[in-house]
Each structure stands twice: as C-alpha cells, then as structure tokens.
C-alpha cells in the first residue's frame, strides 16, 4: 500500500508498506537435497520426506530421523518493506526543493543455486578423478578405466556437494538518499545530494570442506586427513546469506533542459563501496574467519566525472543561419551533434599468493604484505605497483594483505556523434548517423597482473577498445 500526504503547501510525504513472501523452490520429483554438516561425517537430506544420503556403500539412502520440507527450508515470512519519502519546498515555490527518502527492498533466492542442487547424490554426482598421465599403469598414481566409476564411500568416490547453508533468509537492501535541488536562470538547475545503501544477508560461496591448518606447518600432513568431511569431495560449495555491503556517495549535478536547441548534463560523484563478496562466486580466503574478506568492492569507483550534451546546429530552414529551403537546407539543415565525456578512477584489485600457502585447499589466497606497494618505484605500465611489497606467505599460513587494497588505471573517454533526419514522405524518414567512440584514442588500460611470482606480476599487458568510427542509416516507415 502507498499514499501521498500533503501536510502543508510546502511539505509532502510519500508513505508506503510492502510485504513480500518468496516461497522456496521445489522439484516435482523431490530431487533437491540439503547438506547436513551437523551429522557426523556429513549427509544429504532429501526433500519431501525423512530420507538422507550418506557417502557409504549401498544402501546409501537411509532414514534421516527428520522430516525435510519439499523446499528444503522454511519460508522467510517476515519480509516487511516500509517506504518513506519527503519533499519540502522551503520558500513555497518550485525553484528550490529538498527531497529525502528511505526504503527496504528484498531480493529473491539465487536461481543458480537451485540449478546446481540436482547435481547432488543420489540424483546426480560430480566426482573429481585425478591421475598422473606419466605414471606407470601399475602405479597408484595412475587412473585406470576400471576406476572411472568408483564405489560409493571409497576414497576415490568423494562426490562434490552444492546447496544452501544455514537458514538462508532472503537478502534485503536498505536505501536512502538526500538531495537539494535549485533552479537557476533559464532552463538550468543544480543538485547536490547523498546516496546510501546497505545490503544485508547477501549471498557468498563457502567451501565447507576447507581443511584445518597443520598444527606444525614445518611437518605438513595430507590435506584430506584434515578435511572435516573426508568422504565428500574437496569442494562442498554452499551458499551462505551472511555477507553484508555498504555504499555511500556524494554527488553534484548541473543540468540544462533542452532549450533553444541545446542541453547538457554534468555530474561528479565521490563514492565508496565495501563488501565481503562482489560476485556470486567469490569465496573467502578462510571460512573460519570471514571478517578477513571485508574490503573495497570489486566495482568500487572512488571518483567519476561525466558530461553529456546535445546541440541542434543552427543552420537550415527555420534556424538562425542559412534560413532557406531546397538543396541548401538538405545539405546543412537539421543536423544534431552529441557528445559524452567521462573520467573515472581505477577499479581496485588484490594481490594473490598464487599457491596454496595455507596447505588447506582454501580459495582466493592473498599474498603476504612486506612493504609499501605505493612507494619506492616509478609508476608505468611495466611496474604499476611496487612488486617487492608482497611475497608468498610462509607455508601453513594465510597472507596478510587485504582485499582490493590497490587501484588499477583510471580511464578517460570522449564519444561524439552527428545525426541528420531526411523526411522521405509523410510517414517515412531516413536518419544518417556518424558516431565516433573514444574519439581521441585514449588507451583504456586493464588491470595489472597481480599474482606473485608469475611473469606478468605488476605488468599491464592488455587494454580495452581503441577508437571506433561507424556510419549508419536508419529507415523508419
């Protein structure tokens, strides 16, 4: 429900309340499973009954002792989403306004997770079989044809698992903003404001079968002996709704509405975005210490300036110059030019160890920071940061460097276009378009190599698109 309440001539409130119930997905044949880490050795609860699959020789499907819903988990039924908006005219006219708003918005269950559930036993199975191609056929390191379908519960079977972790409540976002708008002379207006957002219960991948660290790293033991669920695969990829994010931005905008054949829009934004996982498949470096993964978002852009404009050239019939019809108007009349210019600071990136330094099979292991990566060198595409500031961590440990602590190259671009419309008849027109992207051919460098010990470490070896020019005709009828 939603309602506008005009409190006074200067103040208007917009109030609303929304309720959402996102029911759990189910399968018509109840082929969904839920990993149960509380059971010794782990098991998969089968939807729509009291059965479970355990990684042992037949019979692998046994009574679970609990009733598992068809949707695996109860619905998240408390999704109340209030909305509040405020518009205030301090002088009682339309030349200045202050606007304020707040709202909560819920997200739905990630569909990619549902798609992967059917891969789990007993309805599907993903097994990682490895062998040494150079090993003798009698060697234990060789992979033989007879071993392609290992017996369940055997050391070679170990199926991977996909699914949800915990109660998996619905993700939601709180968004708020404050803006002050002021109309200037003519058709120009300025606006300054603040935008904020907080994401809660956001999805992140966890490998629940990450091994424990060695008690004595100088005497490493096999990883499998330290995995909490050794009869399952190296990857028990579960999606946990435990991540959070924040975004704060201040902006200034100047806009001229289209008048006398000319309009423009210019803006500057200063922002900061933090999270623990920017992409759905991002995994933490250590599932036992998720706080280590909090850092700048992979899409965090600290500064951005954008300017765009449109100008109808003042030539031809009905215009200021060369106001004539016929061939002259056909050649120089009716042209419109457009321009977009933008500059932004670089995207952040992390420096990776490139090895399993913890000897625990964890993902996204970062390097050890041993110095200042921003000093002690002359920046170029051949050395974007100080490579001596990072090293591979000591065996049996995690790297100390933070996530997304360095900035990649900034980018600047200019796009220009020129349009003209030819009227062929009462109902048909032909539009000619000439467009130039990155017209000054600035090089949009990509991120540098950021894995310690690799040939591309610290180097930028690729870039985005160069200048592109295209001509087009569009017929409308």
Short mmCIF file of C-alpha atoms in Angstrom, two decimals, residues 190-348:
data_model
loop_
_atom_site.label_atom_id
_atom_site.label_comp_id
_atom_site.label_asym_id
_atom_site.label_seq_id
_atom_site.Cartn_x
_atom_site.Cartn_y
_atom_site.Cartn_z
CA UNK A 190 21.78 22.32 -9.87
CA UNK A 191 21.50 19.46 -7.44
CA UNK A 192 23.69 18.23 -4.59
CA UNK A 193 22.99 15.14 -2.59
CA UNK A 194 23.96 11.99 -0.78
CA UNK A 195 23.05 8.37 -1.58
CA UNK A 196 23.46 5.45 0.82
CA UNK A 197 22.77 1.73 0.68
CA UNK A 198 23.30 -1.27 2.94
CA UNK A 199 22.95 -4.86 1.80
CA UNK A 200 22.20 -7.48 4.44
CA UNK A 201 22.16 -11.29 4.23
CA UNK A 202 23.88 -11.23 0.84
CA UNK A 203 24.95 -14.45 -0.84
CA UNK A 204 28.52 -15.71 -0.68
CA UNK A 205 30.05 -19.08 -1.53
CA UNK A 206 31.66 -21.17 1.20
CA UNK A 207 33.72 -24.32 0.76
CA UNK A 208 32.67 -26.18 3.87
CA UNK A 209 35.33 -28.82 3.25
CA UNK A 210 38.27 -26.46 3.70
CA UNK A 211 40.93 -28.34 5.68
CA UNK A 212 42.16 -27.33 9.10
CA UNK A 213 45.62 -25.78 9.30
CA UNK A 214 48.51 -28.05 10.23
CA UNK A 215 49.37 -27.95 13.92
CA UNK A 216 53.04 -27.84 12.87
CA UNK A 217 53.45 -26.25 9.40
CA UNK A 218 57.05 -27.46 9.25
CA UNK A 219 55.73 -31.05 9.24
CA UNK A 220 52.81 -30.91 6.76
CA UNK A 221 50.22 -33.68 6.72
CA UNK A 222 47.91 -34.72 3.83
CA UNK A 223 45.09 -32.25 3.26
CA UNK A 224 42.46 -35.00 3.11
CA UNK A 225 43.30 -36.10 6.65
CA UNK A 226 42.40 -32.59 7.86
CA UNK A 227 39.18 -32.06 5.92
CA UNK A 228 36.06 -32.07 8.15
CA UNK A 229 34.13 -34.27 5.68
CA UNK A 230 36.73 -36.58 4.09
CA UNK A 231 34.18 -38.84 2.36
CA UNK A 232 32.89 -35.88 0.34
CA UNK A 233 34.71 -34.03 -2.41
CA UNK A 234 37.29 -31.30 -1.97
CA UNK A 235 34.52 -28.78 -2.69
CA UNK A 236 31.35 -28.63 -0.62
CA UNK A 237 30.16 -25.40 -2.22
CA UNK A 238 27.37 -23.96 -0.12
CA UNK A 239 25.79 -20.53 -0.47
CA UNK A 240 25.57 -18.62 2.78
CA UNK A 241 23.48 -15.46 3.19
CA UNK A 242 25.86 -13.97 5.70
CA UNK A 243 27.62 -11.24 3.72
CA UNK A 244 26.94 -7.51 4.01
CA UNK A 245 27.70 -4.46 1.90
CA UNK A 246 27.65 -0.68 2.23
CA UNK A 247 27.68 2.13 -0.31
CA UNK A 248 27.98 5.85 0.36
CA UNK A 249 28.18 8.56 -2.29
CA UNK A 250 28.01 12.32 -2.52
CA UNK A 251 27.24 13.95 -5.83
CA UNK A 252 26.87 17.30 -7.55
CA UNK A 253 24.89 17.69 -10.77
CA UNK A 254 24.26 20.57 -13.17
CA UNK A 255 21.59 20.17 -15.86
CA UNK A 256 20.22 22.36 -18.61
CA UNK A 257 16.97 21.08 -20.03
CA UNK A 258 16.62 21.16 -23.81
CA UNK A 259 16.04 24.77 -24.80
CA UNK A 260 16.98 26.79 -27.89
CA UNK A 261 18.42 23.64 -29.43
CA UNK A 262 20.88 22.94 -26.61
CA UNK A 263 21.01 20.77 -23.48
CA UNK A 264 23.70 19.38 -21.22
CA UNK A 265 24.19 17.33 -18.08
CA UNK A 266 27.32 17.29 -15.93
CA UNK A 267 27.94 15.40 -12.70
CA UNK A 268 30.65 14.46 -10.22
CA UNK A 269 30.35 11.54 -7.79
CA UNK A 270 32.57 10.70 -4.83
CA UNK A 271 31.75 7.23 -3.54
CA UNK A 272 32.92 4.23 -1.56
CA UNK A 273 31.59 0.66 -1.68
CA UNK A 274 32.54 -2.08 0.79
CA UNK A 275 31.53 -5.74 0.87
CA UNK A 276 32.77 -9.26 1.51
CA UNK A 277 31.87 -10.71 -1.90
CA UNK A 278 31.27 -8.64 -5.04
CA UNK A 279 30.39 -11.55 -7.34
CA UNK A 280 28.20 -14.56 -6.62
CA UNK A 281 31.12 -16.99 -7.00
CA UNK A 282 33.56 -15.02 -4.83
CA UNK A 283 34.84 -17.17 -1.96
CA UNK A 284 36.56 -16.03 1.25
CA UNK A 285 40.20 -16.80 1.87
CA UNK A 286 39.32 -18.53 5.15
CA UNK A 287 35.81 -19.72 6.01
CA UNK A 288 36.78 -19.77 9.69
CA UNK A 289 37.46 -16.01 9.67
CA UNK A 290 35.05 -14.36 7.26
CA UNK A 291 35.95 -10.87 8.51
CA UNK A 292 39.22 -11.11 6.58
CA UNK A 293 37.31 -10.73 3.34
CA UNK A 294 35.75 -7.35 4.08
CA UNK A 295 37.20 -4.71 1.79
CA UNK A 296 36.50 -2.43 -1.14
CA UNK A 297 34.02 -3.83 -3.62
CA UNK A 298 35.40 -5.04 -6.92
CA UNK A 299 33.25 -2.39 -8.63
CA UNK A 300 34.20 0.44 -6.25
CA UNK A 301 34.91 3.65 -8.18
CA UNK A 302 36.03 6.44 -5.88
CA UNK A 303 35.71 9.33 -8.37
CA UNK A 304 33.63 9.72 -11.52
CA UNK A 305 33.01 12.77 -13.73
CA UNK A 306 30.52 12.62 -16.61
CA UNK A 307 29.44 15.32 -19.04
CA UNK A 308 26.98 14.91 -21.90
CA UNK A 309 25.49 17.44 -24.25
CA UNK A 310 23.25 17.74 -27.29
CA UNK A 311 23.20 20.63 -29.79
CA UNK A 312 20.96 21.18 -32.79
CA UNK A 313 23.16 23.05 -35.24
CA UNK A 314 21.63 26.48 -36.09
CA UNK A 315 21.69 26.04 -39.86
CA UNK A 316 18.93 25.46 -42.39
CA UNK A 317 15.25 26.17 -42.69
CA UNK A 318 13.75 27.78 -39.60
CA UNK A 319 17.17 28.18 -37.98
CA UNK A 320 19.29 31.21 -37.16
CA UNK A 321 21.71 30.86 -40.06
CA UNK A 322 21.14 29.95 -43.72
CA UNK A 323 17.39 30.03 -43.23
CA UNK A 324 16.44 28.64 -46.60
CA UNK A 325 14.76 25.62 -48.13
CA UNK A 326 15.76 23.47 -51.07
CA UNK A 327 19.20 21.98 -51.63
CA UNK A 328 20.92 24.23 -49.07
CA UNK A 329 18.63 23.04 -46.29
CA UNK A 330 19.06 19.45 -47.47
CA UNK A 331 22.84 19.74 -47.10
CA UNK A 332 23.35 21.80 -43.95
CA UNK A 333 19.97 21.86 -42.17
CA UNK A 334 18.63 19.51 -39.50
CA UNK A 335 21.95 18.32 -38.07
CA UNK A 336 22.28 17.41 -34.37
CA UNK A 337 25.57 16.80 -32.56
CA UNK A 338 26.00 14.89 -29.30
CA UNK A 339 28.96 14.42 -27.00
CA UNK A 340 29.70 12.27 -23.94
CA UNK A 341 32.90 12.70 -21.93
CA UNK A 342 33.73 10.77 -18.81
CA UNK A 343 36.61 10.09 -16.46
CA UNK A 344 36.74 7.66 -13.59
CA UNK A 345 39.32 6.44 -11.12
CA UNK A 346 40.53 2.85 -11.35
CA UNK A 347 38.89 -0.31 -10.10
CA UNK A 348 40.54 -1.89 -7.03
#
